[in-house]
XYZ file of C-alpha atoms in Angstrom:
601
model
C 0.000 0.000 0.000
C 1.178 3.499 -1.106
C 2.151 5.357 1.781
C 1.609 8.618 0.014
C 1.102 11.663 2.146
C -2.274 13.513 1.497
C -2.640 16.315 -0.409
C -4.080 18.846 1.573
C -0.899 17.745 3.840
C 1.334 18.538 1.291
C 0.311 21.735 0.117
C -0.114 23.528 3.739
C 3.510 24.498 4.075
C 3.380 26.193 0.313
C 0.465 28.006 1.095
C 2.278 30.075 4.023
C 5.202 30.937 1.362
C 2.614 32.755 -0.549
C 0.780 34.402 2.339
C 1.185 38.240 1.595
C -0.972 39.577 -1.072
C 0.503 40.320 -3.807
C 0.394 43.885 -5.893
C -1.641 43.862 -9.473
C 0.804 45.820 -11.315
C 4.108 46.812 -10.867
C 7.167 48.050 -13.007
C 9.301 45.511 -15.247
C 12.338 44.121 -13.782
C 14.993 41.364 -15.665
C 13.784 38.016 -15.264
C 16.225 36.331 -16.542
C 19.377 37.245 -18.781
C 22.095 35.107 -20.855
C 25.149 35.181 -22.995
C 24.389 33.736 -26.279
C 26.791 30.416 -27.179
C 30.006 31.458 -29.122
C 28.621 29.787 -32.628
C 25.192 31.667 -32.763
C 25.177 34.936 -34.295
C 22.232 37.539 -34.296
C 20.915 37.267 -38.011
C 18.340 40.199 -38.550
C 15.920 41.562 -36.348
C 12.595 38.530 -35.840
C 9.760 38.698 -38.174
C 6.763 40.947 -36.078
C 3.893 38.825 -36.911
C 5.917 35.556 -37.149
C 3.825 33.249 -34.029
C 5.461 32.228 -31.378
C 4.541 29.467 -28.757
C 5.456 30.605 -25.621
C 5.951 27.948 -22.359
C 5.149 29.659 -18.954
C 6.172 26.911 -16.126
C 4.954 28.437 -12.480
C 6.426 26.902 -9.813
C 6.282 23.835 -7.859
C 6.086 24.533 -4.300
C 6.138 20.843 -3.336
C 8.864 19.206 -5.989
C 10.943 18.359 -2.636
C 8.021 15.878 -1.776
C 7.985 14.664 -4.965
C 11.401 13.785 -4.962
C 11.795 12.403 -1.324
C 8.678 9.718 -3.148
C 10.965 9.052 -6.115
C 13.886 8.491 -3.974
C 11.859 6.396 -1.528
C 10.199 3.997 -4.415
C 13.562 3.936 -6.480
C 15.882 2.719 -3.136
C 16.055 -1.111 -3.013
C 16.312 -0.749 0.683
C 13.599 1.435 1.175
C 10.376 -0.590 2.448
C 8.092 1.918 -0.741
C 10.664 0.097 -2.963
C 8.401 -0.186 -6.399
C 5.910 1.513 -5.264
C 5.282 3.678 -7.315
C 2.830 7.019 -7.814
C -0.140 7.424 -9.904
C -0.281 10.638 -12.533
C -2.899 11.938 -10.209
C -0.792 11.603 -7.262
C 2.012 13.216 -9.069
C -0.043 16.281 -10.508
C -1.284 16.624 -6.933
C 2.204 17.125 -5.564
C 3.703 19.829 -8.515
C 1.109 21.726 -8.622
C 1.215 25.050 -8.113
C 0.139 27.182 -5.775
C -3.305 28.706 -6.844
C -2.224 32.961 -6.074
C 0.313 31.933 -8.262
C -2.249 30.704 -10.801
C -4.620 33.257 -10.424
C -1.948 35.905 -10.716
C -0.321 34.895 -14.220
C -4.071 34.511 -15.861
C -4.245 37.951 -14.973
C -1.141 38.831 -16.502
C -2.133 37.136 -19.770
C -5.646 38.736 -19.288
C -4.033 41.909 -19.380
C -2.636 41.859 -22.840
C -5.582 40.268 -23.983
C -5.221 36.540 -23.619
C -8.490 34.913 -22.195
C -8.800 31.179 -21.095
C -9.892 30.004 -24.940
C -6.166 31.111 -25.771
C -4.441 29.043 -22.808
C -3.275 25.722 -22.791
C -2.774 24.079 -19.558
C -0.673 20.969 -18.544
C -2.909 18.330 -16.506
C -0.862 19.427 -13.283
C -1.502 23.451 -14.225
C 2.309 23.855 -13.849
C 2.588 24.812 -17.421
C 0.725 27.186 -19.578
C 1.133 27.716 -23.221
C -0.034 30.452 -25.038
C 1.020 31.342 -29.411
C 1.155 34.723 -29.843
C 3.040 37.449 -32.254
C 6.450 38.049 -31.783
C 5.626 41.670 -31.400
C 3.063 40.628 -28.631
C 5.694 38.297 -26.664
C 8.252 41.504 -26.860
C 5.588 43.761 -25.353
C 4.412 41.216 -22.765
C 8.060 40.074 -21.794
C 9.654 43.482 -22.130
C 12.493 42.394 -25.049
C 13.532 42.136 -28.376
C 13.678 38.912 -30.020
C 16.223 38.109 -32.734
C 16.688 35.640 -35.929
C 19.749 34.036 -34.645
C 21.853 31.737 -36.953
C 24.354 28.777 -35.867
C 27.579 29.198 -37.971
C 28.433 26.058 -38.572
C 25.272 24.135 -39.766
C 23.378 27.696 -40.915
C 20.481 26.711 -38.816
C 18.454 30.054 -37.582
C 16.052 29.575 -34.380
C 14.145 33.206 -32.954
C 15.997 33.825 -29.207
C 16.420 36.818 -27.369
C 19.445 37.047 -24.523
C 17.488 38.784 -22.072
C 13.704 38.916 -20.953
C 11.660 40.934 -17.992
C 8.473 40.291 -16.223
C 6.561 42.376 -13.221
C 8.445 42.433 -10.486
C 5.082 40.688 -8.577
C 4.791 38.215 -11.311
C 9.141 36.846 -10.315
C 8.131 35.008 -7.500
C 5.243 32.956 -9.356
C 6.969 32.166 -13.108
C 10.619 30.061 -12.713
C 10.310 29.854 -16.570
C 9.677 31.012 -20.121
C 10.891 29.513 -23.674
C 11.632 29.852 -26.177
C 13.596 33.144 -24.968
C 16.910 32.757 -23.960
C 17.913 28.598 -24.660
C 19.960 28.454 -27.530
C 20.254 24.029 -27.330
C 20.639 22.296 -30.568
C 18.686 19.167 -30.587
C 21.433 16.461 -31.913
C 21.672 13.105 -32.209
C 25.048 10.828 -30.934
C 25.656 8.818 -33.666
C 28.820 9.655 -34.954
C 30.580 6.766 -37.552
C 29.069 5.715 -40.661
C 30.469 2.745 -42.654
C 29.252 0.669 -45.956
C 29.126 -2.903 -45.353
C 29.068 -5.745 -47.678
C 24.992 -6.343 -48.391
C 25.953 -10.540 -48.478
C 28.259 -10.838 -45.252
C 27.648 -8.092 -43.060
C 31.222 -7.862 -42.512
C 33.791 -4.994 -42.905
C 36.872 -7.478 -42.511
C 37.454 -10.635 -42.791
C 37.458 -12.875 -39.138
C 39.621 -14.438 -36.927
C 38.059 -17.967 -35.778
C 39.181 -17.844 -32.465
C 36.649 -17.256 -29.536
C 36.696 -14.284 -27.684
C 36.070 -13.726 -23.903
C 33.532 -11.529 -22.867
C 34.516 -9.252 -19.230
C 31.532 -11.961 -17.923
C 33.546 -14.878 -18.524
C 31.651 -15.932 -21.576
C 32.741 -17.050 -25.169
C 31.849 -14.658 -27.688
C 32.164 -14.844 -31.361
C 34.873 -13.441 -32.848
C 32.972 -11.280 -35.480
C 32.141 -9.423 -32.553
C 35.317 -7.235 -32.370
C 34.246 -5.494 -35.750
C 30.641 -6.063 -36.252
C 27.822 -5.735 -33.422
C 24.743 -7.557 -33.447
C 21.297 -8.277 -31.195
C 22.888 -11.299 -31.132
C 26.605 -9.885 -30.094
C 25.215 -7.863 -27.637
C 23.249 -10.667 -26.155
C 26.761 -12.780 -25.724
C 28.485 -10.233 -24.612
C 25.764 -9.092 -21.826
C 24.854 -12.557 -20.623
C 21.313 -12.469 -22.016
C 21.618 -15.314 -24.545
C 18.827 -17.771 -24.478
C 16.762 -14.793 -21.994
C 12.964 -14.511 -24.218
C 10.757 -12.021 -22.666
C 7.082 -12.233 -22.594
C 4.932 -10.727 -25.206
C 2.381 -8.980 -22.655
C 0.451 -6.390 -22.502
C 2.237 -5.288 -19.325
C 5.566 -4.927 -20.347
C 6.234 -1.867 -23.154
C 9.673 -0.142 -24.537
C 9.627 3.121 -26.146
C 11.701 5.303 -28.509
C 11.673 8.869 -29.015
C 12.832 10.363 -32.387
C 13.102 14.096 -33.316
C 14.558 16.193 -36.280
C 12.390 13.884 -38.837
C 14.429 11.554 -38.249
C 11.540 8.597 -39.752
C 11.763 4.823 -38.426
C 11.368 3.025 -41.389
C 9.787 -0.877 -41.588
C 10.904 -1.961 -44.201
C 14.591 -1.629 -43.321
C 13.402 -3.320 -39.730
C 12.251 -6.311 -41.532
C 15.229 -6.163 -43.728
C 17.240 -6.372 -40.471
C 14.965 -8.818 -38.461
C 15.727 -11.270 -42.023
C 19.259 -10.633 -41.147
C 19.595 -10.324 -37.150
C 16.981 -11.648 -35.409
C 14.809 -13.870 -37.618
C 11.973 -14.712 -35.138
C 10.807 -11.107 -34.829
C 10.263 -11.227 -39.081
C 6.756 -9.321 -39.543
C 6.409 -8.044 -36.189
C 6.224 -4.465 -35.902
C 5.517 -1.672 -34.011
C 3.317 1.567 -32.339
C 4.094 4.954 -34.065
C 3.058 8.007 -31.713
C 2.726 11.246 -33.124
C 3.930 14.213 -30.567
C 2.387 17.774 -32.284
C 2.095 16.718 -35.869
C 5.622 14.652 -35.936
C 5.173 12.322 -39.014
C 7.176 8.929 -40.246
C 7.163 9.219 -43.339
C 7.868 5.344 -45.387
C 9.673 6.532 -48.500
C 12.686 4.612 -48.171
C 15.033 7.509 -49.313
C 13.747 8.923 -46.212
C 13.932 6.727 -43.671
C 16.112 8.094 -40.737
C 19.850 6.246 -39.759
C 19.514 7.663 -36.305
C 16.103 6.095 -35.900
C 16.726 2.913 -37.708
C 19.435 2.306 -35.078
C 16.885 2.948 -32.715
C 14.629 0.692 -33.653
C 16.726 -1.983 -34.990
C 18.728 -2.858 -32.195
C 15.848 -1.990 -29.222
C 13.049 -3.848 -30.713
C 15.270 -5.865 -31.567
C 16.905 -6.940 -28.436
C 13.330 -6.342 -26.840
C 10.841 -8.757 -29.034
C 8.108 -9.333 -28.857
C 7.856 -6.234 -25.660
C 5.330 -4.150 -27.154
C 7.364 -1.244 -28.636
C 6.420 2.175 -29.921
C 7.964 4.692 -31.438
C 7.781 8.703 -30.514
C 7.933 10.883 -33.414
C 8.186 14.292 -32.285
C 7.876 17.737 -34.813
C 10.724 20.519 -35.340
C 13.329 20.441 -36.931
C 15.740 22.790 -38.805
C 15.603 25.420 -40.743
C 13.707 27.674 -39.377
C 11.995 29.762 -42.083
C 11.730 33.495 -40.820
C 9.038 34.514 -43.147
C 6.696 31.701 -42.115
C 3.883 32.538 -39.341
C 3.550 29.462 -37.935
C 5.095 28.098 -34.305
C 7.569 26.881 -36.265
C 11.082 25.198 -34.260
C 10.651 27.635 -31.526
C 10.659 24.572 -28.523
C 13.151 21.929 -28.716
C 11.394 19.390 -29.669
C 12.058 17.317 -26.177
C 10.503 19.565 -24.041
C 7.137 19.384 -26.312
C 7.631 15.334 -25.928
C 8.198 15.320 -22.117
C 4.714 17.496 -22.304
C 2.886 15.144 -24.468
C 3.998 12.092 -22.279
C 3.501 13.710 -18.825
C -0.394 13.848 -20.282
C -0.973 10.182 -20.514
C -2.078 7.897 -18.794
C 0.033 4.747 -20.090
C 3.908 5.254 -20.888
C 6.023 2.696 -21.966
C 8.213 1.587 -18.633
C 11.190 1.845 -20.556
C 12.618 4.788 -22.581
C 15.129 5.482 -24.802
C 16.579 8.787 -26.147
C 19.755 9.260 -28.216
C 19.643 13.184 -28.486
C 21.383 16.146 -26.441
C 23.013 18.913 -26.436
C 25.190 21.201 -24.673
C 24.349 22.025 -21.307
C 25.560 25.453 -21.053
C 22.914 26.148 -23.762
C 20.271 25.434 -21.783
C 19.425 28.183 -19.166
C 19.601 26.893 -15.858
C 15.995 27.681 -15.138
C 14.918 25.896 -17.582
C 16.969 22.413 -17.588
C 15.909 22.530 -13.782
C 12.525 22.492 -15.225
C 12.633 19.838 -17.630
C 14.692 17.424 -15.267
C 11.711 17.919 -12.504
C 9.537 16.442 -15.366
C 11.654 13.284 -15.742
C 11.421 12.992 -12.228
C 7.612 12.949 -12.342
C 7.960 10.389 -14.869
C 10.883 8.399 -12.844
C 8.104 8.099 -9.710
C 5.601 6.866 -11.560
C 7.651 3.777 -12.742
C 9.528 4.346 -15.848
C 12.908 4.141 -16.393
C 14.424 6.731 -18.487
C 18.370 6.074 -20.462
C 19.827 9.601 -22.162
C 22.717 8.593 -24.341
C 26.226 10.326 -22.929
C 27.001 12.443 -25.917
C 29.613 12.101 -28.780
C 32.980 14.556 -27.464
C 34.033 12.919 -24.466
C 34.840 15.785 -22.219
C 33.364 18.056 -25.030
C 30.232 20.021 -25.869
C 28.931 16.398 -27.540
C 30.804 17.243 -30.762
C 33.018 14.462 -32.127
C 34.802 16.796 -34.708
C 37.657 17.937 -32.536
C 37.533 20.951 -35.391
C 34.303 22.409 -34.450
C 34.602 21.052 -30.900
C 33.677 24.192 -28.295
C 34.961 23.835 -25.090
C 34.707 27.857 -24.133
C 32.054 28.607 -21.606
C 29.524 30.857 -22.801
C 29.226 33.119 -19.028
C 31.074 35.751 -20.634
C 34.114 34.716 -19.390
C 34.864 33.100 -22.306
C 37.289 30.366 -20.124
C 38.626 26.950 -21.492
C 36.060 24.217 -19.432
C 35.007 20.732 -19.972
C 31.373 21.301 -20.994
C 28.348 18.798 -19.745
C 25.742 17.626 -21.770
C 22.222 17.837 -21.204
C 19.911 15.970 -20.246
C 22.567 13.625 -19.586
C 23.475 15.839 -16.492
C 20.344 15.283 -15.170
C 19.713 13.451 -12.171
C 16.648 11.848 -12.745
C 17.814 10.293 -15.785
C 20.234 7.017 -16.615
C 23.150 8.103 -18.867
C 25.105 5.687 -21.149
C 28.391 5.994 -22.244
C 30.008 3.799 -24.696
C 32.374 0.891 -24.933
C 34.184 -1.099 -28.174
C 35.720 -4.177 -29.135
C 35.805 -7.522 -26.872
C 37.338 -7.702 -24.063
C 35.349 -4.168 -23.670
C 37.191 -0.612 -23.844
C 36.097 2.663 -23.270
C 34.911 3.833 -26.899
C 37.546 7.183 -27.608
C 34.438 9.166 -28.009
C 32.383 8.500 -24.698
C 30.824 11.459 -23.648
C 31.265 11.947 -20.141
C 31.874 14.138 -17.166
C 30.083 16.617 -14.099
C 27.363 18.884 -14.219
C 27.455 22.959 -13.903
C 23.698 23.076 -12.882
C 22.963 20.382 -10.633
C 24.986 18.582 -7.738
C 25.864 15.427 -6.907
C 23.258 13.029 -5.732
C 23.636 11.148 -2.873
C 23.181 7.927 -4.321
C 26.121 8.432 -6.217
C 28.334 9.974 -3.584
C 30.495 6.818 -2.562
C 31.585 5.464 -6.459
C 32.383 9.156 -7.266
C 33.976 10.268 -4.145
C 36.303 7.388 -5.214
C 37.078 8.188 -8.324
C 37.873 11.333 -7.310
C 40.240 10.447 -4.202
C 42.376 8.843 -6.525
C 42.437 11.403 -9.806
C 46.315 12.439 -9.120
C 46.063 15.866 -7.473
C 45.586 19.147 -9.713
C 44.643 16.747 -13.091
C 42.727 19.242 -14.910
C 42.371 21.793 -12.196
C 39.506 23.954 -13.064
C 38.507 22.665 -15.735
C 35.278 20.760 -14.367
C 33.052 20.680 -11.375
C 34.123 18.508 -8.508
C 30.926 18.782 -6.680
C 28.545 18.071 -10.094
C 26.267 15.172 -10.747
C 28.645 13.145 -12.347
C 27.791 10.845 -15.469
C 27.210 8.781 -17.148
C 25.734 6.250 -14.837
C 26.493 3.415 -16.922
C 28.049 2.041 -20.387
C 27.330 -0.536 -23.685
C 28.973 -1.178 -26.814
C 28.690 1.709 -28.605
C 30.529 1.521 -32.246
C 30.251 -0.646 -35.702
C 26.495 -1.888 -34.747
C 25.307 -3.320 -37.961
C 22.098 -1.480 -39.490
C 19.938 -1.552 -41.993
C 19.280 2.069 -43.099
C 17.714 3.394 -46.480
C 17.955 -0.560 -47.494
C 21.714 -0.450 -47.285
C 23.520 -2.549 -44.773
C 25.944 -0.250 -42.652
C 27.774 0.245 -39.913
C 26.790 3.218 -36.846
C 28.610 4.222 -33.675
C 28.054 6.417 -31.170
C 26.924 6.240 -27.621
C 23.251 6.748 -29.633
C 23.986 3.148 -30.214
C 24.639 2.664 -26.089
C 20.942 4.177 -25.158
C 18.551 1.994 -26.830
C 20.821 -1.188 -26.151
C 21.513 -0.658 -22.193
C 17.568 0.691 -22.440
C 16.466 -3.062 -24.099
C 18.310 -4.843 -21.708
C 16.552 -2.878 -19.130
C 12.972 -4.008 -20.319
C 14.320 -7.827 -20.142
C 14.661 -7.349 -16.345
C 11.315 -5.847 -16.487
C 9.920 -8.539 -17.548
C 11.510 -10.931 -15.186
C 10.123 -8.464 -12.477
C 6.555 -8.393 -13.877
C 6.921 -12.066 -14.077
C 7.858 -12.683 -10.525
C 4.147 -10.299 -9.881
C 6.827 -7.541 -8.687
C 6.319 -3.745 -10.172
C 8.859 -2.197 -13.064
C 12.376 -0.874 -11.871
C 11.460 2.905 -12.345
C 13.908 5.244 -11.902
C 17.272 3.183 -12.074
C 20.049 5.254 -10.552
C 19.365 4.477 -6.735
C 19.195 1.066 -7.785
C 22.685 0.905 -9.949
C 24.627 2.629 -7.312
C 23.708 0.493 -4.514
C 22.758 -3.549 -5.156
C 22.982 -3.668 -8.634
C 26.826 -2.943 -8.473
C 28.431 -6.376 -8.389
C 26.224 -6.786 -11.448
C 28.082 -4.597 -13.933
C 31.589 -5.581 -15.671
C 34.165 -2.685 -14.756
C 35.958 -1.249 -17.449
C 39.446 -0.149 -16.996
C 41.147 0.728 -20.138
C 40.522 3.580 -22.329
C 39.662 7.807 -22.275
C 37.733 9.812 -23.816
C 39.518 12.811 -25.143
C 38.666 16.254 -25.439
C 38.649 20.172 -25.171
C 42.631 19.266 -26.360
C 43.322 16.820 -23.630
C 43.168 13.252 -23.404
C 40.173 13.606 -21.367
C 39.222 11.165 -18.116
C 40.255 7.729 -17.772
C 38.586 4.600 -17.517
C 39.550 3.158 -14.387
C 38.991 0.420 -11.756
C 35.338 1.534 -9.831
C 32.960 4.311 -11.286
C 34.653 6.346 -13.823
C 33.346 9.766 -16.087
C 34.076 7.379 -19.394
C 32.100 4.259 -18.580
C 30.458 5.186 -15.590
C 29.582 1.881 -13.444
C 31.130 -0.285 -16.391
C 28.604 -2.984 -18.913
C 25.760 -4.984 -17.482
C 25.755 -8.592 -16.927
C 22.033 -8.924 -17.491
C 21.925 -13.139 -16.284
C 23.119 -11.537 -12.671
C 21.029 -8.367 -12.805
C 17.569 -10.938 -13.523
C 18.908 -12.817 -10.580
C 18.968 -10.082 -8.590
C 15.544 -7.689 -9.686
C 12.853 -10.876 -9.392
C 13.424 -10.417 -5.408
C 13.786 -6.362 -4.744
């Protein structure tokens, strides 16, 4: 039995923070104010009538209560282990306080904006409205920009600075798009042509190869990755999961990036036979399509798809196709790549009342272009999603101790406070805590992969679940390595690791070869649903938010890796050592240990 607190509990110690009344009007005063990333540029001044959907998060008074829940039903050796929160309880708890409602539909009211023009999230903590840009200037007190990247030419509308009424500061944490400057990417970083017939880039030794679990893997395994490689190497050979309605695995895709069937069947006929004419669910988030035409079909979501359905099968899988994408059109109207497209996901799937328990994403981006407000915001809604039972993996980014670039040419590694200072730059949401990064790994035995991104976070601090592996690794970093240049007392990532380059895809009907820790995600994330299903099984709930859980009992049940770095910003970058390490994090699972140990938590 639950042993949430009630509501009207809850909310009494918010509603004495808000106790004096609070003026109607009052003059403008900075909100919030940024300095743009070095590689954006203002373009020309932002179309007047181009629309404009702008995301107003109030705040939550109670997310501490949340997050005492999600740390209570995540901890193995907590006796709420598992269980886990209802959306209704959730929305209860963030919430916001009602002055703080009734105050910002004034505000709107003011400049004309009546109820018909509001969208609210199911908790009220968010409220969308689309208006002008000449409308948001007036209302916000600014002067938006066309802003264009230099390096890929892509233009978003920002501005670097934004004011509200000085009685309204206390009652809005947040409001985008206005001063984040993210670029949605993917982490898939190596492309190679394979031969259609063989699947092989080189020819193989016959000898066996031994996996860090003890176990005999074959040899092709070194150079080309399958769902059946990954199932050796893992110790999840011979594991078949239910095909229930209980069980689920999802996907999310962005920058029309289209998961094609075909090329799944074409790689179930090659990889995993049994799962031939299976499919799966396409969601659309705001209008995202899939389109089928094969010159279309998306190598980032192929990879996806490929390798977590295909580890997965028959777990009832769907796919999340989200809108936005670049380039930005100035002279179009319409609320056009003004959100990153996450953030209009995480709304969309905060709304239902079924989510997949397991979720993959292989997309990120700096974390220094993210405002701090607003990551803050977006991690509390992976929280929410963490205490009500599903488990969310972020892949670990492409630079190592980079900005998640793998082009050391167009790597950025200068911090963009105005300080303009040489720093190891964190990814986001892979800083997160809430969330399960995966860095990458290569070749068998296992090695860090060169290009595993990895390292601590500027915004957020260490949790306490990870406070003994990282204290560790950082007692024995020789003193004064790279003083400076990153956060000591940062959440540190990633959390964990997979094989992560020369995974064999099928992609536009071609046979290829990705890597990338975008290849990690969705593989750590399938073998994640397998111990689901052992769990549901066994009648026991899913594993939820994973972290407490990986850090604690689950510990012995990951192979360490101790070879390889990660360079980056012009240095080699961390190492991967013996214990938790900013490269691998915890090391590889062995999945035939970690079933063992989840079908009695």
């Amino acid at each position: 039995m639950r042993s949430l607190l009630p509501c009207a509990v809850i909310l009494t110690a918010a509603s004495f923070i808000f106790a004096a009344p609070s003026p109607r009007t009052s003059p403008y005063k900075v909100k919030e104010s940024v300095f743009p990333p070095q590689d954006w540029k203002i373009h020309s001044p932002s179309p007047p009538e181009h629309n404009i959907e702008l995301k107003i998060g109030l705040p939550q008074p109670n997310f501490h209560v949340l997050e005492k829940h999600l740390y209570e039903v995540s901890d193995p050796s907590h006796p709420r282990y598992g269980q886990h929160l209802s959306k209704a309880e959730v929305e209860a708890i963030v919430a916001p306080h009602p002055e703080s409602l009734e105050l910002v539909t004034e505000w709107l009211a003011s400049h004309g904006l009546g109820e018909e023009d509001i969208t609210r999230s199911p908790a009220k903590d968010w409220m969308t409205i689309t208006v002008p840009v000449r409308e948001a200037e007036k209302m916000l007190d600014t002067t938006y920009h066309v802003w264009k990247h230099t390096t890929t030419g892509e233009s978003i509308i920002r501005t670097t600075s934004f004011s509200l009424p000085i009685h309204l500061h206390d009652h809005i944490d947040v409001i985008q798009p206005t001063t984040t400057f993210a670029r949605l990417r993917s982490f898939k970083s190596t492309v190679h042509k394979v031969d259609k017939e063989t699947g092989q880039v080189v020819a193989q030794s016959n000898t066996p190869i031994i996996s860090a679990s003890g176990i005999s893997v074959d040899p092709s395994c070194n150079t080309t990755i399958t769902v059946s490689c990954l199932k050796q190497l893992y110790n999840a050979k011979g594991i078949t999961p239910s095909a229930t309605t209980e069980n689920s695995f999802g996907i999310t895709g962005y920058l029309n990036q289209f998961a094609n069937f075909q090329d799944l069947q074409s790689f179930y006929a090659l990889e995993v036979p049994e799962a031939v004419n299976s499919s799966f669910r396409v969601i659309s988030v705001a209008g995202g399509q899939n389109n089928q035409t094969l010159s279309e079909a998306g190598d980032e979501a192929d990879l996806d798809i490929e390798f977590g359905f295909g580890i997965t099968f028959p777990i009832n899988g769907t796919f999340f196709t989200t809108a936005g994408s670049p380039p930005f059109i100035p002279d179009m109207n319409n609320p056009t790549d003004t959100n990153e497209p996450y953030t209009t996901w995480l709304d969309f799937v905060l709304a239902q009342e079924e989510i997949p328990l397991v979720i993959t994403t292989s997309y990120g981006d700096g974390e220094q272009t993210v405002p701090k407000s607003f990551a803050i915001r977006v991690c509390a809604g992976f929280a929410q999603l963490g205490a009500r039972g599903v488990s969310l993996t972020f892949s670990s980014g492409d630079g190592g101790v980079g900005d998640g670039d793998p082009d050391p040419t167009t790597q950025t590694c200068i911090t963009n406070d105005g300080k303009n200072r040489t720093e190891f730059l964190p990814l986001f949401p892979a800083s997160c805590p809430f969330v399960t990064a995966v860095g990458g790994t290569t070749h068998v035995p296992e090695v860090a992969a060169n290009f595993s991104g990895g390292g601590f976070s500027n915004y957020f601090t260490r949790p306490s679940y990870q406070n003994a592996a990282v204290s560790a690794f950082l007692d024995n970093l020789p003193k004064g390595t790279f003083a400076g240049l990153f956060n000591r007392n940062g959440r540190a990532y990633p959390d964990v690791a997979a094989q992560a380059d020369n995974f064999q895809v099928v992609a536009g009907g071609e046979v290829q070869l990705f890597g990338g820790t975008s290849a990690a995600s969705p593989t750590f994330a399938g073998f994640v649903a397998l111990l689901n299903d052992a769990r549901l099984k066994a009648g026991l709930p899913s594993l939820g938010f994973l972290n407490p859980l990986l850090y604690s009992t689950a510990i012995s049940a990951f192979n360490d890796i101790t070879s390889g770095n990660a360079p980056g910003c012009g240095t080699e970058g961390f190492n991967a050592t013996v214990g938790w390490d900013p490269v691998t994090g915890l090391g590889t699972p062995d999945v035939g240990k970690l079933i063992k140990l989840v079908r009695y938590l």
